[in-house]
Coordinates of C-alpha atoms in Angstrom, one line a residue:
M10 CA 41.2 144.4 212.7
S11 CA 44.7 145.5 211.8
Q12 CA 47.6 145.2 214.2
A13 CA 48.1 149.0 214.2
K14 CA 44.4 149.5 215.1
L15 CA 44.7 147.0 217.9
H16 CA 47.9 148.6 219.3
T17 CA 46.1 152.0 219.3
L18 CA 43.2 150.6 221.2
I19 CA 45.5 149.0 223.8
A20 CA 47.5 152.3 224.1
H21 CA 44.4 154.3 224.9
Y22 CA 43.2 151.7 227.4
L23 CA 46.6 151.8 229.2
A24 CA 46.7 155.6 229.2
T25 CA 43.3 155.7 230.9
N26 CA 43.6 152.8 233.4
Y27 CA 47.3 151.8 233.8
P28 CA 49.4 154.9 232.9
S29 CA 52.6 153.4 234.5
A30 CA 52.4 150.5 231.9
L31 CA 52.0 152.8 228.9
A32 CA 55.6 153.8 228.3
P33 CA 57.0 150.1 228.2
F34 CA 54.1 149.2 225.8
L35 CA 54.8 152.1 223.4
S36 CA 58.5 151.2 223.3
A37 CA 57.8 147.5 222.6
A38 CA 55.0 148.1 220.1
A39 CA 56.7 151.0 218.4
V40 CA 53.5 153.1 218.2
P41 CA 53.0 156.8 219.0
A42 CA 51.5 158.0 222.3
P43 CA 47.7 158.2 222.2
D44 CA 45.8 161.5 222.2
P45 CA 43.6 161.5 225.3
A46 CA 41.4 164.2 223.7
H47 CA 40.4 161.9 220.8
P48 CA 39.7 158.4 222.2
P49 CA 38.8 155.6 219.8
T50 CA 35.2 154.6 219.3
P51 CA 34.4 152.0 220.3
D52 CA 37.2 151.6 222.9
L53 CA 38.9 148.4 223.9
R54 CA 36.7 147.8 227.0
T55 CA 33.5 148.1 224.9
L56 CA 34.8 145.7 222.3
V57 CA 35.7 143.0 224.9
S58 CA 32.4 143.4 226.7
D59 CA 30.5 143.0 223.4
H60 CA 32.4 139.9 222.5
L61 CA 31.8 138.2 225.9
S62 CA 28.1 139.0 225.7
A63 CA 27.8 137.5 222.2
S64 CA 29.7 134.4 223.4
L65 CA 27.4 134.0 226.4
A66 CA 24.3 134.4 224.3
A67 CA 25.5 131.7 221.9
D68 CA 26.3 129.3 224.8
V69 CA 22.9 129.9 226.4
S70 CA 21.0 129.4 223.2
S71 CA 22.5 125.9 222.8
L72 CA 21.4 124.7 226.3
T73 CA 18.3 122.8 227.1
V74 CA 16.9 122.9 230.7
S75 CA 15.1 119.8 232.1
T76 CA 13.0 120.3 235.2
S77 CA 12.4 116.6 235.7
A78 CA 13.9 113.2 235.0
S79 CA 12.8 109.6 234.5
A80 CA 13.4 106.7 236.8
P81 CA 16.6 104.7 236.0
A82 CA 16.5 101.4 234.4
A83 CA 17.1 98.4 236.7
D84 CA 17.3 100.6 239.8
D85 CA 20.8 101.8 238.9
W86 CA 21.2 105.2 240.7
S87 CA 25.0 105.3 240.5
A88 CA 25.2 108.0 237.8
W89 CA 22.5 110.2 239.4
S90 CA 23.2 113.4 241.3
L91 CA 21.1 114.3 244.3
A92 CA 19.7 117.2 242.4
D93 CA 18.5 114.9 239.6
M94 CA 16.9 112.5 242.1
A95 CA 15.0 115.4 243.7
R96 CA 13.6 116.3 240.2
L97 CA 12.5 112.8 239.3
E98 CA 9.3 113.0 237.3
L99 CA 6.1 111.3 238.5
A100 CA 4.6 109.8 235.4
P101 CA 1.4 111.5 234.2
E102 CA -0.6 108.3 234.3
V103 CA 0.2 107.6 238.0
K104 CA -2.9 108.1 240.1
L105 CA -4.3 107.2 243.5
D106 CA -8.0 107.3 243.0
R107 CA -9.8 104.3 244.7
V108 CA -9.9 101.9 247.6
G109 CA -9.5 98.5 246.0
R110 CA -10.0 96.3 249.1
T111 CA -11.0 96.6 252.7
I112 CA -10.1 94.1 255.5
D113 CA -12.6 94.4 258.3
G114 CA -12.7 92.6 261.6
V115 CA -9.0 92.8 262.3
S116 CA -9.5 94.3 265.7
A117 CA -12.2 95.9 267.8
S118 CA -9.7 98.7 268.7
N119 CA -7.9 101.3 266.7
L120 CA -5.1 100.1 264.4
L121 CA -1.8 101.8 265.0
T122 CA 0.9 100.4 262.6
V123 CA 1.2 98.5 259.4
D124 CA 3.9 97.0 257.1
V125 CA 4.0 94.4 254.4
R126 CA 6.8 91.8 254.3
L127 CA 7.7 88.4 252.8
L128 CA 7.5 86.2 255.9
P129 CA 8.6 82.5 256.2
T130 CA 6.8 79.4 257.1
R131 CA 8.4 76.0 257.7
T132 CA 6.2 72.8 257.6
F133 CA 6.8 69.1 257.6
D134 CA 5.5 67.3 254.5
T135 CA 4.4 63.9 255.7
R136 CA 4.1 62.6 252.1
T137 CA 7.8 63.1 251.4
A138 CA 9.1 63.2 255.0
E139 CA 10.8 66.5 254.3
Y140 CA 10.7 70.0 255.7
R141 CA 9.5 72.7 253.3
A142 CA 10.2 76.4 253.7
A143 CA 8.1 79.0 251.9
W144 CA 7.8 82.8 251.8
H145 CA 4.4 84.5 251.8
R146 CA 3.4 88.2 251.5
R147 CA 1.9 89.2 254.8
I148 CA 0.4 92.3 256.3
I149 CA 1.6 93.0 259.8
T150 CA -0.4 95.4 262.0
S151 CA -0.7 96.4 265.6
S152 CA -3.7 97.6 267.6
V153 CA -4.6 99.3 270.8
D154 CA -5.8 95.9 272.0
R155 CA -2.0 95.1 272.6
T156 CA -1.8 92.5 269.8
L157 CA 0.4 92.2 266.7
K158 CA -1.5 90.4 263.9
V159 CA -0.1 88.8 260.8
L160 CA -2.6 88.8 257.9
D161 CA -2.7 87.0 254.6
Y162 CA -2.2 89.7 252.0
E163 CA -4.7 88.2 249.5
T164 CA -7.5 87.0 251.8
G165 CA -7.1 89.1 254.9
D166 CA -7.3 86.0 257.1
V167 CA -5.4 86.2 260.3
D168 CA -2.3 83.9 260.2
A169 CA -0.9 84.7 263.6
I170 CA -1.5 86.7 266.7
L171 CA 1.3 87.9 269.0
E172 CA 0.9 89.6 272.3
P173 CA 4.5 90.3 273.5
H174 CA 3.6 93.4 275.6
R175 CA 1.3 94.5 278.4
A176 CA 0.4 97.7 276.4
P177 CA -0.2 98.6 272.7
V178 CA 2.7 98.1 270.2
L179 CA 3.8 101.4 268.8
C180 CA 6.5 100.2 266.4
F181 CA 8.0 97.1 264.9
D182 CA 10.6 95.9 262.4
V183 CA 11.3 92.6 260.7
H184 CA 14.9 91.5 260.6
P185 CA 16.3 92.3 257.1
V186 CA 18.4 89.2 256.7
N187 CA 16.4 86.6 258.5
P188 CA 12.7 87.5 258.7
R189 CA 11.8 84.9 261.3
Y190 CA 12.8 87.6 263.8
I191 CA 10.7 90.7 264.6
V192 CA 11.3 93.4 267.2
T193 CA 8.5 95.4 268.8
G194 CA 8.3 98.5 271.0
S195 CA 5.5 99.3 273.3
M196 CA 3.8 101.9 275.5
D197 CA 4.8 99.7 278.4
G198 CA 8.4 100.8 277.9
T199 CA 9.7 97.4 276.7
T200 CA 11.3 96.2 273.5
V201 CA 10.8 92.5 272.7
L202 CA 12.7 90.4 270.1
T203 CA 10.4 87.5 269.0
D204 CA 10.8 84.4 266.8
L205 CA 7.9 84.5 264.4
L206 CA 8.2 80.8 263.5
T207 CA 7.4 79.7 267.0
S208 CA 5.8 82.9 268.4
T209 CA 8.4 82.8 271.2
P210 CA 9.8 85.9 272.9
L211 CA 13.6 85.7 272.9
Q212 CA 14.7 88.9 274.6
T213 CA 13.1 91.8 276.5
F214 CA 14.8 95.2 276.9
Q215 CA 13.5 97.8 279.4
S216 CA 13.1 101.5 279.0
L217 CA 11.4 103.9 281.4
K218 CA 8.7 105.3 279.0
F219 CA 7.1 104.6 275.7
V220 CA 9.3 103.0 273.0
V221 CA 8.3 104.8 269.8
R222 CA 10.9 103.4 267.4
A223 CA 12.7 100.1 267.1
L224 CA 14.7 99.5 264.0
F225 CA 17.3 97.0 262.7
S226 CA 20.3 98.3 260.8
P227 CA 20.4 97.3 257.1
D228 CA 22.5 94.2 257.8
G229 CA 20.7 93.4 261.0
H230 CA 23.8 93.7 263.1
Y231 CA 22.6 96.7 265.1
L232 CA 19.2 97.4 266.7
T233 CA 18.2 100.9 267.8
T234 CA 15.4 101.9 270.1
A235 CA 14.1 105.4 270.8
S236 CA 12.1 106.0 274.0
Y237 CA 10.3 109.0 275.5
D238 CA 12.6 108.6 278.5
H239 CA 14.9 110.8 276.4
T240 CA 17.2 108.0 275.4
L241 CA 18.2 106.1 272.2
T242 CA 19.8 102.7 272.9
V243 CA 22.0 100.9 270.4
Y244 CA 22.3 97.1 270.6
A245 CA 24.7 94.9 268.7
A246 CA 24.1 91.3 267.7
T247 CA 26.0 88.8 269.9
A248 CA 24.9 85.7 267.8
P249 CA 24.3 85.4 264.1
A250 CA 20.8 85.7 262.5
V251 CA 21.8 83.0 260.0
P252 CA 23.8 80.1 261.4
P253 CA 27.0 79.3 259.5
L254 CA 26.8 76.1 257.5
P255 CA 29.8 73.8 256.9
T256 CA 30.8 73.5 253.3
T257 CA 32.2 70.0 253.7
N258 CA 32.1 67.3 256.3
E259 CA 35.6 68.3 257.3
D260 CA 34.3 71.5 258.9
K261 CA 32.4 69.5 261.5
D262 CA 32.2 66.0 262.8
E263 CA 30.3 63.8 260.4
D264 CA 27.8 62.9 263.1
D265 CA 27.0 66.6 263.6
V266 CA 26.3 67.4 260.0
V267 CA 22.5 67.5 259.4
P268 CA 21.6 67.5 255.7
L269 CA 19.2 70.2 254.6
D270 CA 16.1 69.1 252.8
P271 CA 15.9 70.3 249.1
H272 CA 13.0 72.7 249.9
D273 CA 14.2 73.8 253.3
D274 CA 16.0 77.0 254.3
A275 CA 19.0 77.2 256.5
R276 CA 17.7 80.4 258.2
L277 CA 14.7 78.4 259.5
A278 CA 16.1 74.9 260.0
C279 CA 17.8 75.8 263.3
D280 CA 17.1 77.1 266.8
P281 CA 16.5 80.9 267.0
T282 CA 20.0 82.0 268.0
L283 CA 19.9 85.7 267.4
R284 CA 20.5 87.8 270.5
Y285 CA 21.5 91.4 271.2
A286 CA 23.5 93.3 273.8
E287 CA 23.5 97.0 274.6
V288 CA 26.6 98.8 273.4
R289 CA 25.6 102.5 273.6
K290 CA 23.0 104.6 275.3
I291 CA 22.5 108.1 273.9
R292 CA 20.9 110.6 276.3
V293 CA 19.1 113.5 274.6
E294 CA 17.3 116.7 275.7
S295 CA 13.8 115.9 274.5
N296 CA 11.7 113.1 273.0
P297 CA 13.2 111.3 270.1
E298 CA 10.7 110.9 267.2
T299 CA 12.3 108.9 264.4
V300 CA 15.4 107.0 263.5
C301 CA 17.0 105.9 260.3
Y302 CA 20.3 104.4 258.9
A303 CA 22.3 105.4 255.9
G304 CA 26.0 105.0 254.9
G305 CA 27.1 103.7 258.3
W306 CA 25.4 106.5 260.2
L307 CA 22.5 106.3 262.6
M308 CA 20.2 109.3 262.2
Y309 CA 17.5 110.6 264.5
T310 CA 15.4 113.7 265.2
L311 CA 14.1 115.2 268.4
R312 CA 10.9 117.0 269.4
D313 CA 11.6 120.8 269.8
S314 CA 14.8 120.6 267.8
H315 CA 15.8 122.1 264.4
L316 CA 18.6 119.5 263.9
L317 CA 19.1 116.1 262.3
H318 CA 21.5 114.2 264.5
Y319 CA 24.0 111.6 263.3
V320 CA 25.9 108.9 265.2
R321 CA 28.7 106.9 263.4
L322 CA 28.2 103.2 264.0
P323 CA 31.4 101.1 264.2
P324 CA 31.8 98.7 261.2
V325 CA 30.9 95.1 261.9
G326 CA 33.9 93.3 263.3
S327 CA 35.7 96.4 264.4
G328 CA 35.0 95.9 268.1
E329 CA 31.9 98.1 268.5
R330 CA 32.2 97.8 272.3
S331 CA 35.4 99.8 272.3
G332 CA 35.4 103.4 273.4
G333 CA 33.2 102.9 276.5
G334 CA 32.2 99.2 276.5
E335 CA 28.8 97.6 276.9
G336 CA 26.3 100.1 278.1
A337 CA 28.5 103.1 277.5
E338 CA 26.6 106.4 277.6
M339 CA 26.9 109.5 275.7
D340 CA 25.2 112.9 275.9
V341 CA 24.5 114.8 272.7
D342 CA 24.4 118.5 272.3
A343 CA 23.8 120.9 269.4
D344 CA 27.6 121.6 268.9
A345 CA 28.6 117.9 268.8
D346 CA 30.1 118.1 265.4
A347 CA 32.2 121.3 265.8
D348 CA 35.6 119.6 265.5
A349 CA 34.5 116.5 263.5
D350 CA 36.9 115.4 260.7
A351 CA 34.6 115.0 257.7
D352 CA 37.1 112.6 255.9
T353 CA 37.6 110.1 258.7
P354 CA 34.6 109.7 261.0
A355 CA 35.5 107.9 264.3
D356 CA 33.4 105.2 265.9
W357 CA 30.4 106.8 267.7
E358 CA 31.3 110.2 266.4
T359 CA 28.3 112.6 266.4
R360 CA 27.4 115.3 263.9
N361 CA 24.3 117.2 263.0
K362 CA 22.8 119.4 260.3
S363 CA 20.1 122.1 260.5
F364 CA 16.7 121.8 259.0
N365 CA 16.6 125.6 258.8
P366 CA 17.8 127.2 255.5
H367 CA 20.5 129.2 257.3
P368 CA 22.9 127.0 259.4
M369 CA 23.2 129.7 262.1
D370 CA 19.4 129.9 262.5
S371 CA 18.4 127.9 265.7
H372 CA 14.7 128.8 265.7
V373 CA 12.4 125.9 266.1
S374 CA 9.2 126.3 264.1
F375 CA 8.4 122.6 263.5
A376 CA 9.5 119.0 264.4
V377 CA 10.5 116.3 261.9
L378 CA 8.4 113.3 262.9
D379 CA 9.3 110.8 260.2
L380 CA 12.3 109.9 258.1
Q381 CA 12.2 107.7 255.1
L382 CA 15.2 106.8 252.8
H383 CA 14.8 107.0 249.0
P384 CA 15.1 103.7 247.1
S385 CA 18.5 104.9 246.0
G386 CA 19.7 105.0 249.6
R387 CA 21.1 108.5 249.0
L388 CA 18.1 110.9 249.4
L389 CA 16.3 111.5 252.7
A390 CA 12.6 112.6 253.0
C391 CA 11.9 114.4 256.3
L392 CA 8.2 114.8 257.2
T393 CA 7.4 117.7 259.4
G394 CA 4.7 118.2 262.0
D395 CA 4.0 120.1 265.3
H396 CA 4.1 123.4 263.4
R397 CA 4.1 126.7 265.2
G398 CA 1.4 128.9 263.7
G399 CA -0.9 126.2 262.3
T400 CA 0.9 125.8 258.9
G401 CA 0.5 122.5 257.0
E402 CA 2.8 119.5 256.8
R403 CA 5.7 119.5 254.4
I404 CA 8.4 117.1 253.2
L405 CA 12.0 118.3 253.2
L406 CA 14.4 116.6 250.9
Y407 CA 18.2 116.3 251.7
G408 CA 21.1 114.2 250.8
A409 CA 21.4 111.4 253.4
G410 CA 25.0 112.2 254.4
P411 CA 25.8 114.5 257.3
D412 CA 27.8 116.9 255.0
E413 CA 25.0 117.1 252.5
T414 CA 23.3 120.2 254.1
E415 CA 21.6 121.7 251.0
R416 CA 17.8 121.5 251.1
L417 CA 17.0 120.1 247.7
A418 CA 13.2 120.6 247.9
C419 CA 10.3 121.6 250.2
L420 CA 7.1 119.8 249.2
W421 CA 3.9 120.9 250.7
T422 CA 1.5 118.0 251.3
A423 CA -2.2 118.5 251.2
G424 CA -2.4 117.5 254.9
A425 CA -3.1 119.8 257.8
A426 CA -0.9 119.3 260.9
D427 CA -2.5 117.8 264.0
E428 CA -0.8 118.0 267.4
Y429 CA -2.3 114.7 268.5
V430 CA -1.6 112.6 265.4
L431 CA 1.9 111.7 264.1
P432 CA 2.1 111.8 260.3
R433 CA 3.7 108.9 258.3
M434 CA 4.9 108.5 254.8
S435 CA 6.2 105.9 252.3
W436 CA 8.2 106.3 249.1
L437 CA 6.9 105.0 245.8
P438 CA 9.1 102.1 244.7
D439 CA 10.6 104.0 241.8
G440 CA 11.4 107.0 244.0
S441 CA 9.3 109.5 242.0
G442 CA 6.8 110.5 244.8
L443 CA 5.6 109.9 248.3
I444 CA 2.3 108.9 250.0
T445 CA 1.5 110.7 253.3
T446 CA -1.2 110.1 255.9
A447 CA -3.6 112.6 257.3
P448 CA -6.0 112.9 260.3
T449 CA -8.9 113.6 257.9
G450 CA -9.0 110.1 256.4
H451 CA -7.0 111.0 253.3
L452 CA -3.9 109.5 251.7
H453 CA -2.0 112.2 249.7
L454 CA 0.2 111.5 246.7
T455 CA 2.9 114.2 246.3
A456 CA 5.3 114.4 243.4
L457 CA 8.9 115.5 243.9
T458 CA 8.1 118.6 241.7
G459 CA 5.7 119.7 244.5
E460 CA 2.6 118.7 242.6
S461 CA -0.2 117.4 244.9
R462 CA -1.2 114.6 242.5
A463 CA -4.1 113.0 244.5
S464 CA -5.9 113.1 247.8
L465 CA -7.9 109.9 248.4
K466 CA -10.4 109.5 251.2
A467 CA -9.5 106.1 252.4
H468 CA -10.6 105.9 256.0
G469 CA -13.5 106.9 258.1
A470 CA -17.1 106.8 257.1
A471 CA -19.8 109.2 256.2
V472 CA -22.8 109.9 258.4
G473 CA -25.6 107.5 257.5
T474 CA -23.3 104.4 257.2
P475 CA -24.8 101.7 259.4
G476 CA -23.3 101.8 262.8
V477 CA -21.6 105.1 262.2
G478 CA -22.6 108.7 262.9
P479 CA -25.0 110.5 265.2
G480 CA -27.1 108.1 267.3
H481 CA -24.8 105.1 266.8
A482 CA -22.4 103.9 269.5
Q483 CA -19.9 102.6 267.0
A484 CA -18.9 105.9 265.3
T485 CA -15.3 105.7 264.1
S486 CA -12.5 108.2 263.7
E487 CA -11.1 109.3 260.3
V488 CA -7.5 109.3 261.4
V489 CA -5.1 107.5 259.1
R490 CA -2.4 106.1 261.4
D491 CA 0.1 104.5 259.1
C492 CA 0.7 103.4 255.5
V493 CA 3.1 101.5 253.3
V494 CA 3.5 101.4 249.5
V495 CA 3.7 97.8 248.1
P496 CA 4.9 96.6 244.7
V497 CA 2.2 94.4 243.1
G498 CA 1.7 92.4 239.9
P499 CA 3.7 89.8 238.0
G500 CA 7.3 89.8 239.2
A501 CA 6.7 91.9 242.3
D502 CA 7.7 89.3 244.9
A503 CA 10.7 88.3 242.8
Y504 CA 11.6 92.0 242.6
L505 CA 11.5 92.2 246.4
A506 CA 13.1 88.8 247.0
H507 CA 16.1 89.3 244.7
A508 CA 16.6 93.0 245.4
R509 CA 20.0 94.2 246.7
G510 CA 20.9 97.4 248.5
P511 CA 18.7 100.2 250.0
G512 CA 15.5 99.4 248.0
A513 CA 15.1 95.9 249.3
R514 CA 12.7 96.6 252.0
L515 CA 9.0 97.0 251.2
R516 CA 8.8 100.1 253.3
G517 CA 11.1 102.0 251.0
G518 CA 14.1 101.9 253.3
G519 CA 12.8 101.1 256.7
G520 CA 10.6 99.1 259.0
H521 CA 7.5 100.5 260.5
G522 CA 8.0 103.4 262.8
G523 CA 11.2 104.7 261.4
G524 CA 13.1 105.0 258.2
G525 CA 16.1 102.9 257.5
G526 CA 18.7 102.2 254.9
G527 CA 17.8 99.1 253.1
G528 CA 19.7 95.8 253.0
S529 CA 19.2 92.4 251.7
G530 CA 15.5 91.6 251.4
P531 CA 13.9 88.7 253.3
G532 CA 14.1 86.5 250.3
S533 CA 17.5 87.5 249.1
E534 CA 18.5 83.8 249.1
P535 CA 15.4 82.0 248.0
E536 CA 14.9 78.4 248.9
S537 CA 14.1 77.3 245.4
E538 CA 14.3 78.3 241.7
P539 CA 11.7 81.0 241.0
S540 CA 8.8 80.0 238.9
A541 CA 8.1 81.3 235.4
V542 CA 5.7 83.9 236.8
E543 CA 8.3 85.0 239.4
K544 CA 10.9 85.4 236.7
Q545 CA 8.8 88.1 235.0
R546 CA 10.2 91.6 235.4
W547 CA 8.1 93.7 237.8
T548 CA 6.0 96.2 235.8
G549 CA 6.2 99.0 238.3
A550 CA 2.6 98.7 239.6
W551 CA 2.0 99.4 243.3
E552 CA -0.8 99.9 245.9
V553 CA -1.0 101.4 249.3
V554 CA -1.8 99.5 252.5
S555 CA -3.0 101.8 255.3
V556 CA -4.6 101.5 258.7
G557 CA -6.5 103.9 260.8
Y558 CA -8.7 104.6 263.8
D559 CA -11.7 103.3 261.8
R560 CA -10.2 99.8 262.7
R561 CA -9.9 98.9 259.0
V562 CA -7.0 97.9 256.7
R563 CA -7.5 99.6 253.3
I564 CA -5.7 98.7 250.1
S565 CA -5.8 101.6 247.7
R566 CA -4.4 102.1 244.1

């Protein structure tokens, strides 16, 4: 286009839209005044609009849109956005289609909880006169009969039976740094810290009603309990879980230095010193249902609430007793974060975010009954229940931080809500899907795309099974009470033992009964060089361990 033609187009445009700017333009461009009766065709506005449309079309044609992504190599999530994590693809070959093993005879009563951990043993070898520490994969489950049982993962044999309470154990968690310690919460209103090596109760904490959640923080420094007396209680460690060892004889008197046997472990070769003291009691308006840790925050949900609540935990060593002292209390309300400074959260600061799409919507149509942290430690799965109107359960995905308020996905599970049964879930180890429980005996595999990949009938029994059904006194329920996804195959234990960060725990970010940010796994400092088999890279295979009211432990894949 010639310069004269362009000036004519601009002059007509100014005459029509900006007449006050026309005279200066005509003087500077040395062009005649335009004739409004004979406008150019096309005019300047049309030419510019056509150019922008053509440029946009070219840009769009060069784009490719991916609706899914593949799991990262070596569990490196650092370059992933939350949106990409929420679109992670569940591989087409991944199925959940059979019950591989059944462990019967665990209890004559309904089973309530389950988790799988690498637990320690310490024995004295009389042939070499040395102590030997070892780590074994174990199933931990509780029952209505008030016991907590530890089972051999491969054989199903009972290794240990604990009875720390006068009523059924509703929740438990194994210490993430030193797995000789386990904490349990019960219907009798107590929380008990126990040494698994000696089966000795170390501390008992009292609540007024059921303790439904008991969870260590990722580093084990904090312990949080949630009770139906409308309180959450935060305890801090007053003694280390792992005793400090002198690096030279100069650190201690020579007579006090006890050499460690080659196959022993410092975490086990000592008295159980770990203890906790209450540092904060949080009073809430209704029953707390689940707790979780992520990024220095304690998170929890309440029955009859549309909010996810956050409490900022003081960093270790910062004097967590400050700001109220031991046993300090705080009341939490829905507007707790109104004046919070997002950049510099203070110790014990409270915030919240809404589960409803609109932040100003305070309507309560469901309760979030379980929280589980993604293996990356940055994505939070929130499992709903107690729905108004009989709608089914669903999983809501959010960023784990208090300021990450966007709902990234809403996944409908194949399970129907039941007001008497609390649903549970567990992440697949690669973060590409979740397993959820159901009161119908099913385990449901749901992809992050919303696909219901599989529904496996894992618990209960059909009429006609011996001892089950009409006319038989031993009829069982189909309710699936709890589940955990477990890596299996060559390299699986090494993958767990040497893991770092939020994926280290078997339960995908938390102990039984509540989600949690990860932490160092129980074998993060193994007592010996791993074998050739252990050195193999884990292949990604997994299976699901579940328990139910049919009094069975099922292992499905």
